XYZ file of C-alpha atoms in Angstrom:
460
model
C 0.000 0.000 0.000
C 1.224 3.513 -0.708
C 2.575 5.316 2.368
C 0.402 8.321 1.538
C -2.741 6.197 1.570
C -1.753 4.596 4.847
C -1.209 8.036 6.357
C -4.601 9.212 5.133
C -6.224 6.145 6.670
C -4.549 6.980 9.959
C -5.878 10.540 10.049
C -9.422 9.593 9.142
C -10.238 8.212 5.713
C -13.374 6.763 7.242
C -14.611 10.171 8.320
C -14.683 11.669 4.826
C -14.200 15.103 6.347
C -11.735 16.456 3.802
C -12.459 16.805 0.088
C -8.758 16.268 -0.622
C -8.940 12.968 1.244
C -11.845 11.900 -0.983
C -9.955 12.869 -4.120
C -6.888 10.940 -3.010
C -8.910 7.879 -2.048
C -10.752 7.812 -5.353
C -7.502 8.173 -7.264
C -6.143 5.122 -5.431
C -9.365 3.206 -6.072
C -9.220 3.880 -9.797
C -5.521 3.088 -10.002
C -5.966 -0.230 -8.228
C -9.070 -1.271 -10.140
C -7.633 -0.485 -13.557
C -4.218 -2.061 -12.936
C -4.889 -4.818 -10.379
C -8.648 -5.391 -10.458
C -9.883 -8.984 -10.646
C -13.522 -8.700 -11.743
C -12.671 -9.576 -15.348
C -10.843 -12.752 -14.326
C -13.671 -13.790 -12.000
C -16.147 -13.151 -14.808
C -14.155 -15.407 -17.128
C -14.556 -18.297 -14.703
C -18.253 -17.637 -14.067
C -19.104 -17.509 -17.775
C -16.715 -20.083 -19.226
C -16.661 -22.704 -16.472
C -20.275 -22.348 -15.313
C -22.073 -20.513 -18.130
C -25.728 -19.513 -18.186
C -27.548 -20.237 -14.940
C -31.318 -20.056 -14.841
C -32.690 -20.232 -11.304
C -33.316 -23.778 -10.146
C -30.855 -25.359 -12.566
C -27.718 -27.318 -11.706
C -25.638 -24.486 -13.188
C -27.281 -21.936 -10.913
C -26.456 -24.096 -7.913
C -22.873 -24.437 -9.139
C -22.709 -20.621 -9.359
C -23.964 -20.377 -5.767
C -21.311 -22.743 -4.416
C -18.514 -21.153 -6.429
C -19.568 -17.625 -5.365
C -19.590 -18.721 -1.739
C -16.067 -20.126 -2.055
C -14.883 -16.960 -3.840
C -16.227 -14.736 -1.050
C -14.434 -16.908 1.495
C -11.081 -16.034 -0.088
C -11.571 -12.437 1.097
C -11.401 -11.148 4.700
C -15.147 -10.915 5.197
C -16.309 -11.419 8.771
C -19.077 -13.745 7.681
C -20.065 -15.618 4.493
C -23.317 -17.552 4.392
C -26.145 -18.873 2.231
C -29.724 -17.676 2.619
C -32.383 -20.246 1.708
C -34.677 -19.353 -1.186
C -37.319 -21.488 -2.891
C -37.680 -20.818 -6.619
C -39.698 -22.216 -9.500
C -37.576 -23.886 -12.178
C -38.559 -23.350 -15.804
C -36.801 -25.586 -18.336
C -36.494 -24.763 -22.050
C -36.114 -28.360 -23.201
C -35.326 -29.138 -26.844
C -34.642 -26.225 -29.259
C -37.667 -24.306 -30.461
C -38.820 -24.339 -34.070
C -40.656 -21.742 -36.141
C -41.118 -22.309 -39.864
C -42.935 -20.150 -42.389
C -45.165 -22.695 -44.092
C -44.957 -22.852 -47.868
C -41.358 -21.857 -48.424
C -39.904 -23.633 -45.358
C -38.232 -20.418 -44.183
C -36.835 -21.016 -40.696
C -37.489 -18.134 -38.314
C -35.212 -17.522 -35.328
C -37.198 -17.789 -32.082
C -36.817 -18.408 -28.350
C -39.566 -19.383 -25.936
C -40.394 -16.617 -23.481
C -39.577 -17.515 -19.900
C -42.532 -19.072 -18.122
C -44.269 -20.060 -21.353
C -46.031 -23.362 -21.787
C -45.098 -25.696 -24.611
C -46.889 -26.452 -27.837
C -48.428 -29.875 -28.366
C -45.673 -32.466 -28.929
C -46.467 -32.477 -32.632
C -46.294 -28.675 -32.740
C -49.017 -26.359 -34.020
C -49.687 -24.644 -37.319
C -51.946 -21.646 -37.856
C -52.445 -18.432 -39.776
C -50.683 -15.371 -38.413
C -52.339 -12.107 -37.472
C -49.895 -9.191 -37.255
C -50.483 -6.193 -34.976
C -48.256 -3.498 -33.533
C -50.058 -3.095 -30.217
C -52.098 -5.508 -28.129
C -54.822 -2.876 -27.979
C -55.498 -3.571 -31.681
C -56.923 -6.980 -30.778
C -60.202 -5.255 -29.925
C -60.490 -4.110 -33.538
C -59.959 -7.624 -34.909
C -62.408 -9.269 -32.499
C -63.423 -12.763 -33.635
C -60.749 -12.729 -36.338
C -58.150 -13.432 -33.613
C -59.690 -16.850 -32.906
C -57.446 -19.731 -33.954
C -54.610 -17.420 -35.022
C -50.998 -16.992 -34.004
C -50.827 -13.337 -32.998
C -47.590 -11.617 -34.009
C -46.875 -8.362 -32.157
C -44.428 -6.499 -34.385
C -43.641 -3.282 -32.509
C -40.247 -1.883 -33.602
C -37.786 -0.524 -31.068
C -37.776 3.274 -30.841
C -34.324 4.060 -32.252
C -34.729 7.786 -31.525
C -34.333 7.308 -27.769
C -30.814 7.666 -26.376
C -31.964 6.092 -23.120
C -32.328 2.505 -24.354
C -33.876 1.421 -21.063
C -36.787 3.711 -21.842
C -37.269 2.065 -25.241
C -37.156 -1.320 -23.525
C -39.737 -0.201 -21.000
C -42.116 1.009 -23.703
C -42.319 -2.500 -25.185
C -41.749 -4.870 -22.294
C -45.348 -4.769 -21.034
C -46.495 -6.289 -24.317
C -44.054 -9.156 -23.811
C -45.344 -9.963 -20.334
C -49.056 -9.337 -20.951
C -49.257 -10.635 -24.496
C -50.130 -14.327 -24.083
C -52.977 -13.646 -21.669
C -54.410 -10.866 -23.855
C -54.266 -13.007 -27.004
C -55.802 -15.985 -25.217
C -58.815 -13.841 -24.238
C -59.674 -13.596 -27.937
C -59.047 -17.262 -28.700
C -55.571 -16.954 -30.187
C -53.544 -20.176 -30.159
C -49.984 -18.792 -29.793
C -48.049 -15.580 -29.325
C -45.066 -14.296 -31.322
C -43.346 -11.182 -29.966
C -40.771 -9.069 -31.803
C -37.598 -9.201 -29.707
C -36.642 -6.252 -27.543
C -33.436 -5.392 -29.368
C -31.769 -2.077 -30.137
C -30.186 -3.594 -33.251
C -32.058 -3.448 -36.563
C -29.822 -6.178 -38.034
C -30.222 -8.667 -35.196
C -31.093 -12.268 -36.086
C -30.719 -13.379 -32.456
C -34.011 -13.718 -30.576
C -34.151 -12.131 -27.108
C -35.921 -14.120 -24.413
C -37.452 -12.655 -21.247
C -40.245 -13.277 -18.809
C -43.912 -13.519 -19.596
C -46.881 -14.363 -17.431
C -50.330 -15.857 -17.554
C -53.538 -14.883 -15.783
C -55.555 -17.303 -13.693
C -58.813 -18.203 -15.388
C -57.525 -17.483 -18.910
C -56.240 -20.271 -21.140
C -52.451 -20.423 -21.409
C -50.938 -20.379 -24.886
C -47.339 -20.863 -26.106
C -45.288 -17.666 -26.301
C -42.119 -17.006 -28.270
C -39.808 -14.097 -29.064
C -38.811 -13.764 -32.705
C -35.586 -12.052 -33.804
C -35.748 -8.621 -35.442
C -34.530 -9.905 -38.827
C -36.945 -12.842 -38.750
C -39.755 -10.487 -37.698
C -39.085 -8.379 -40.776
C -39.156 -11.478 -43.007
C -42.445 -12.595 -41.492
C -43.849 -9.080 -41.929
C -42.904 -9.135 -45.624
C -44.497 -12.552 -46.064
C -47.728 -11.343 -44.473
C -47.752 -8.271 -46.714
C -47.572 -10.567 -49.719
C -50.002 -13.158 -48.350
C -52.155 -12.198 -45.327
C -53.144 -15.888 -45.006
C -49.548 -17.008 -44.378
C -49.137 -19.779 -41.835
C -46.356 -20.561 -39.363
C -45.487 -23.863 -37.727
C -44.365 -23.593 -34.079
C -42.859 -26.179 -31.769
C -41.434 -25.843 -28.257
C -41.023 -28.233 -25.350
C -40.765 -25.994 -22.306
C -42.238 -26.442 -18.857
C -42.046 -25.846 -15.117
C -39.907 -28.288 -13.108
C -39.886 -26.645 -9.665
C -40.010 -25.766 -6.912
C -36.297 -25.964 -6.118
C -34.468 -25.051 -2.924
C -31.547 -22.710 -3.642
C -29.857 -19.694 -2.075
C -28.855 -16.070 -2.013
C -25.109 -15.783 -1.397
C -24.161 -13.221 1.263
C -20.929 -11.865 2.746
C -20.568 -9.271 5.519
C -17.718 -6.875 6.257
C -18.386 -5.627 9.772
C -18.395 -1.895 10.439
C -15.954 -0.430 12.950
C -18.226 2.325 14.301
C -21.838 1.456 13.473
C -21.904 -2.296 12.817
C -25.688 -2.506 13.206
C -26.214 -0.132 10.281
C -25.981 -1.996 6.987
C -25.092 -1.000 3.435
C -26.306 -3.637 0.972
C -24.469 -3.984 -2.339
C -24.724 -6.562 -5.128
C -26.860 -7.922 -7.947
C -28.426 -11.133 -9.183
C -26.334 -14.265 -9.776
C -28.873 -16.067 -11.982
C -29.271 -15.468 -15.718
C -31.460 -16.606 -18.553
C -30.620 -19.968 -20.093
C -28.996 -18.627 -23.268
C -25.544 -17.163 -23.818
C -23.327 -17.047 -20.733
C -25.027 -14.376 -18.621
C -21.967 -12.140 -18.944
C -23.393 -8.604 -18.975
C -26.633 -9.816 -17.384
C -25.560 -10.163 -14.703
C -22.074 -11.579 -14.380
C -20.577 -8.111 -14.550
C -22.880 -6.896 -11.774
C -21.997 -9.637 -9.301
C -18.299 -9.875 -10.089
C -18.060 -6.083 -10.257
C -19.608 -5.403 -6.849
C -17.472 -8.101 -5.255
C -14.361 -6.573 -6.802
C -15.414 -3.112 -5.589
C -15.331 -4.405 -2.011
C -12.114 -6.308 -2.683
C -10.555 -3.053 -3.921
C -11.369 -1.236 -0.672
C -10.039 -4.183 1.314
C -6.778 -4.222 -0.644
C -6.345 -0.500 0.001
C -6.673 -1.007 3.745
C -10.003 0.758 4.121
C -11.971 0.141 7.329
C -15.730 0.664 6.952
C -17.761 2.549 9.527
C -20.932 0.614 8.740
C -21.384 -3.061 7.970
C -21.121 -3.678 4.236
C -23.204 -6.639 3.075
C -22.591 -8.152 -0.349
C -25.657 -9.994 -1.699
C -25.873 -12.157 -4.814
C -29.645 -12.512 -5.278
C -31.170 -15.610 -6.849
C -33.921 -15.555 -9.468
C -34.239 -11.923 -10.511
C -34.980 -13.051 -14.051
C -37.850 -15.386 -13.362
C -39.700 -14.094 -10.317
C -37.381 -12.024 -8.039
C -37.729 -14.623 -5.297
C -34.248 -14.042 -3.865
C -34.693 -10.318 -3.281
C -38.188 -10.908 -1.916
C -36.845 -13.377 0.612
C -33.963 -11.086 1.528
C -36.394 -8.273 2.319
C -38.694 -10.510 4.343
C -35.879 -11.785 6.534
C -34.331 -8.343 6.962
C -37.682 -7.019 8.128
C -38.242 -9.973 10.473
C -34.797 -9.428 11.984
C -35.478 -5.696 12.348
C -32.300 -4.822 10.492
C -31.326 -1.236 9.828
C -30.401 -1.047 6.150
C -29.313 2.532 5.581
C -28.243 2.280 1.931
C -28.158 -0.072 -1.043
C -26.144 -0.194 -4.260
C -27.276 -2.442 -7.118
C -25.512 -3.329 -10.366
C -27.657 -4.946 -13.061
C -27.279 -2.971 -16.280
C -24.187 -4.514 -17.852
C -20.470 -3.958 -17.734
C -20.045 -1.128 -20.208
C -18.299 2.168 -19.416
C -19.726 3.750 -16.237
C -21.929 6.807 -16.609
C -23.302 7.234 -13.084
C -26.101 6.192 -10.753
C -29.840 6.562 -10.414
C -30.803 7.422 -6.854
C -33.890 6.588 -4.803
C -33.858 9.263 -2.125
C -35.464 12.553 -1.196
C -35.031 15.515 -3.515
C -32.896 17.191 -0.828
C -30.580 14.187 -0.595
C -30.202 13.947 -4.353
C -29.406 17.657 -4.540
C -26.734 17.206 -1.841
C -25.205 14.253 -3.706
C -25.171 16.233 -6.945
C -23.401 19.156 -5.327
C -20.996 17.186 -3.118
C -20.166 13.810 -4.718
C -20.867 14.351 -8.400
C -17.931 16.778 -8.903
C -15.542 14.143 -7.564
C -16.609 11.782 -10.365
C -17.267 13.964 -13.387
C -14.138 16.102 -13.467
C -11.672 13.242 -13.789
C -13.542 9.992 -14.393
C -16.297 10.891 -16.899
C -19.028 9.719 -14.509
C -21.706 12.391 -14.335
C -25.200 10.869 -14.052
C -26.575 11.334 -10.527
C -30.336 11.533 -10.967
C -33.390 10.679 -8.951
C -34.656 7.390 -10.328
C -35.243 3.655 -10.013
C -33.361 1.690 -7.337
C -33.043 -1.427 -9.535
C -35.198 -4.541 -9.708
C -33.862 -6.480 -6.709
C -33.427 -3.500 -4.382
C -36.767 -2.174 -5.560
C -38.507 -5.371 -4.462
C -37.510 -4.993 -0.814
C -37.545 -1.193 -0.814
C -41.165 -1.206 0.371
C -40.047 -2.728 3.676
C -37.323 -0.077 4.043
C -38.752 3.159 2.635
C -36.039 5.339 4.175
C -33.135 3.408 2.684
C -31.106 5.465 0.195
C -30.665 3.359 -2.936
C -28.249 3.646 -5.862
C -28.647 1.907 -9.221
C -25.405 1.681 -11.243
C -25.841 3.016 -14.790
C -23.246 2.111 -17.433
C -23.334 3.396 -21.009
C -26.690 2.165 -22.399
C -26.132 2.042 -26.144
C -25.064 -1.595 -26.674
C -26.664 -3.389 -23.749
C -29.906 -4.309 -25.484
C -28.048 -5.701 -28.479
C -26.950 -8.511 -26.137
C -29.609 -8.634 -23.435
C -31.173 -12.101 -22.945
C -29.511 -13.603 -26.040
C -26.854 -16.095 -27.117
C -24.606 -13.077 -27.707
C -24.264 -12.269 -23.999
C -20.889 -13.970 -23.595
C -17.584 -13.173 -21.910
C -16.038 -11.950 -25.161
C -18.629 -9.146 -25.293
C -17.179 -7.579 -22.125
C -14.255 -5.150 -22.292
C -11.874 -5.397 -19.352
C -11.168 -1.686 -19.052
C -14.851 -0.748 -19.194
C -15.687 -3.346 -16.556
C -12.893 -2.306 -14.209
C -13.796 1.365 -14.656
C -17.260 0.457 -13.440
C -15.763 -1.383 -10.480
C -13.842 1.788 -9.593
C -16.970 3.935 -9.828
C -18.925 1.538 -7.597
C -16.076 1.245 -5.100
C -15.765 5.035 -4.970
C -19.485 5.420 -4.339
C -19.390 2.719 -1.671
C -16.551 4.550 0.073
C -18.455 7.849 -0.038
C -21.707 6.313 1.166
C -20.007 4.569 4.058
C -17.965 7.560 5.122
C -20.502 10.348 4.566
C -24.070 9.040 4.518
C -24.687 10.634 7.913
C -24.261 14.022 6.230
C -27.226 13.518 3.889
C -30.194 15.790 4.587
C -32.772 14.005 6.695
């Protein structure tokens, strides 16, 4: 460790009382993360040796055990598993979608939670709409049809998460809405920011009790355009669909948790982490290998620099964010039962691209204070400038209702490429850049340091 850093620790790095101390600490954090950080190497193992890891699967359990052993290599005061029961949805044999007549194979993936087709598959005419609300106009004409929702991504939006949000409700609600009108299957244009993407993007969907369940698939953007062209030429075009998915649960699994005990206020907890599960395609690299390995490496960085936290820092790898958020739900329930005091949370679940900042769930006064006090430390030297009031993240957001006064931070990397890869076979280790990932680790570690050392200064 540098003698200067050791001296700063001696005079009160944990107090955060001097802006120069903060600047020096952040400089050391960035230097260490960029030159000695280990998130990229950990990610290589998670993706290449374990791979994708849908909740309830053997691979997810392997990820749990490996994560636990990895945490135990660091000087945490406690590492443990938290029991979680999850449903297990299995994709089965590869899906098929064929445009009848010319035998054109369309690229599809079953949506998570979907039911299967009959074993022999199903064949029907296709009705194309852009919005589910159009089903009202077609009325009885929906009966017996495969409904194809072909809503293009809004390329004009710089904030790709907003474009995703505009379409995602149709993915989740689609099968139930189509079934109301007697449709036999659901095809959904993939949520992709690429217009040349022939990789289908999976994601969760849901059914409604009392309404017949129908098979649901995502179709790639390129295949969606081919199907659109075919329907323009022949509105009676048929598609053959086949998928062999189904629920296999419930399965007993775990959240993985490590605690670094605070030196001054050990009963006050800062939660940091992300979800360890992924969808069952690709390798779950950006979603969410970078989030888990990055938050762990952020803590490791502070440990390597000799930092001593004031509050207890709790690293949590949640299970089953993708297919029900059961891990975060259970975490919140137990924290409430145990009457824990969780003062802050940091979540990383938006990929491992270059860091841009954080969304913040806090009062307007607290956000203003953060913008005036912490933001300048990031933006002047490290190109991290987004500190806005916003969403706390999916997992933190689930248990936020039990802890309404907890200040929450949602890590926001550059958004432009994330939804090219999201929930696809393309989300692999090779799609992650080491320097971008380690820059994000440095930003998270810097925020964690500032939260721990200065959260008591936030306006009440």
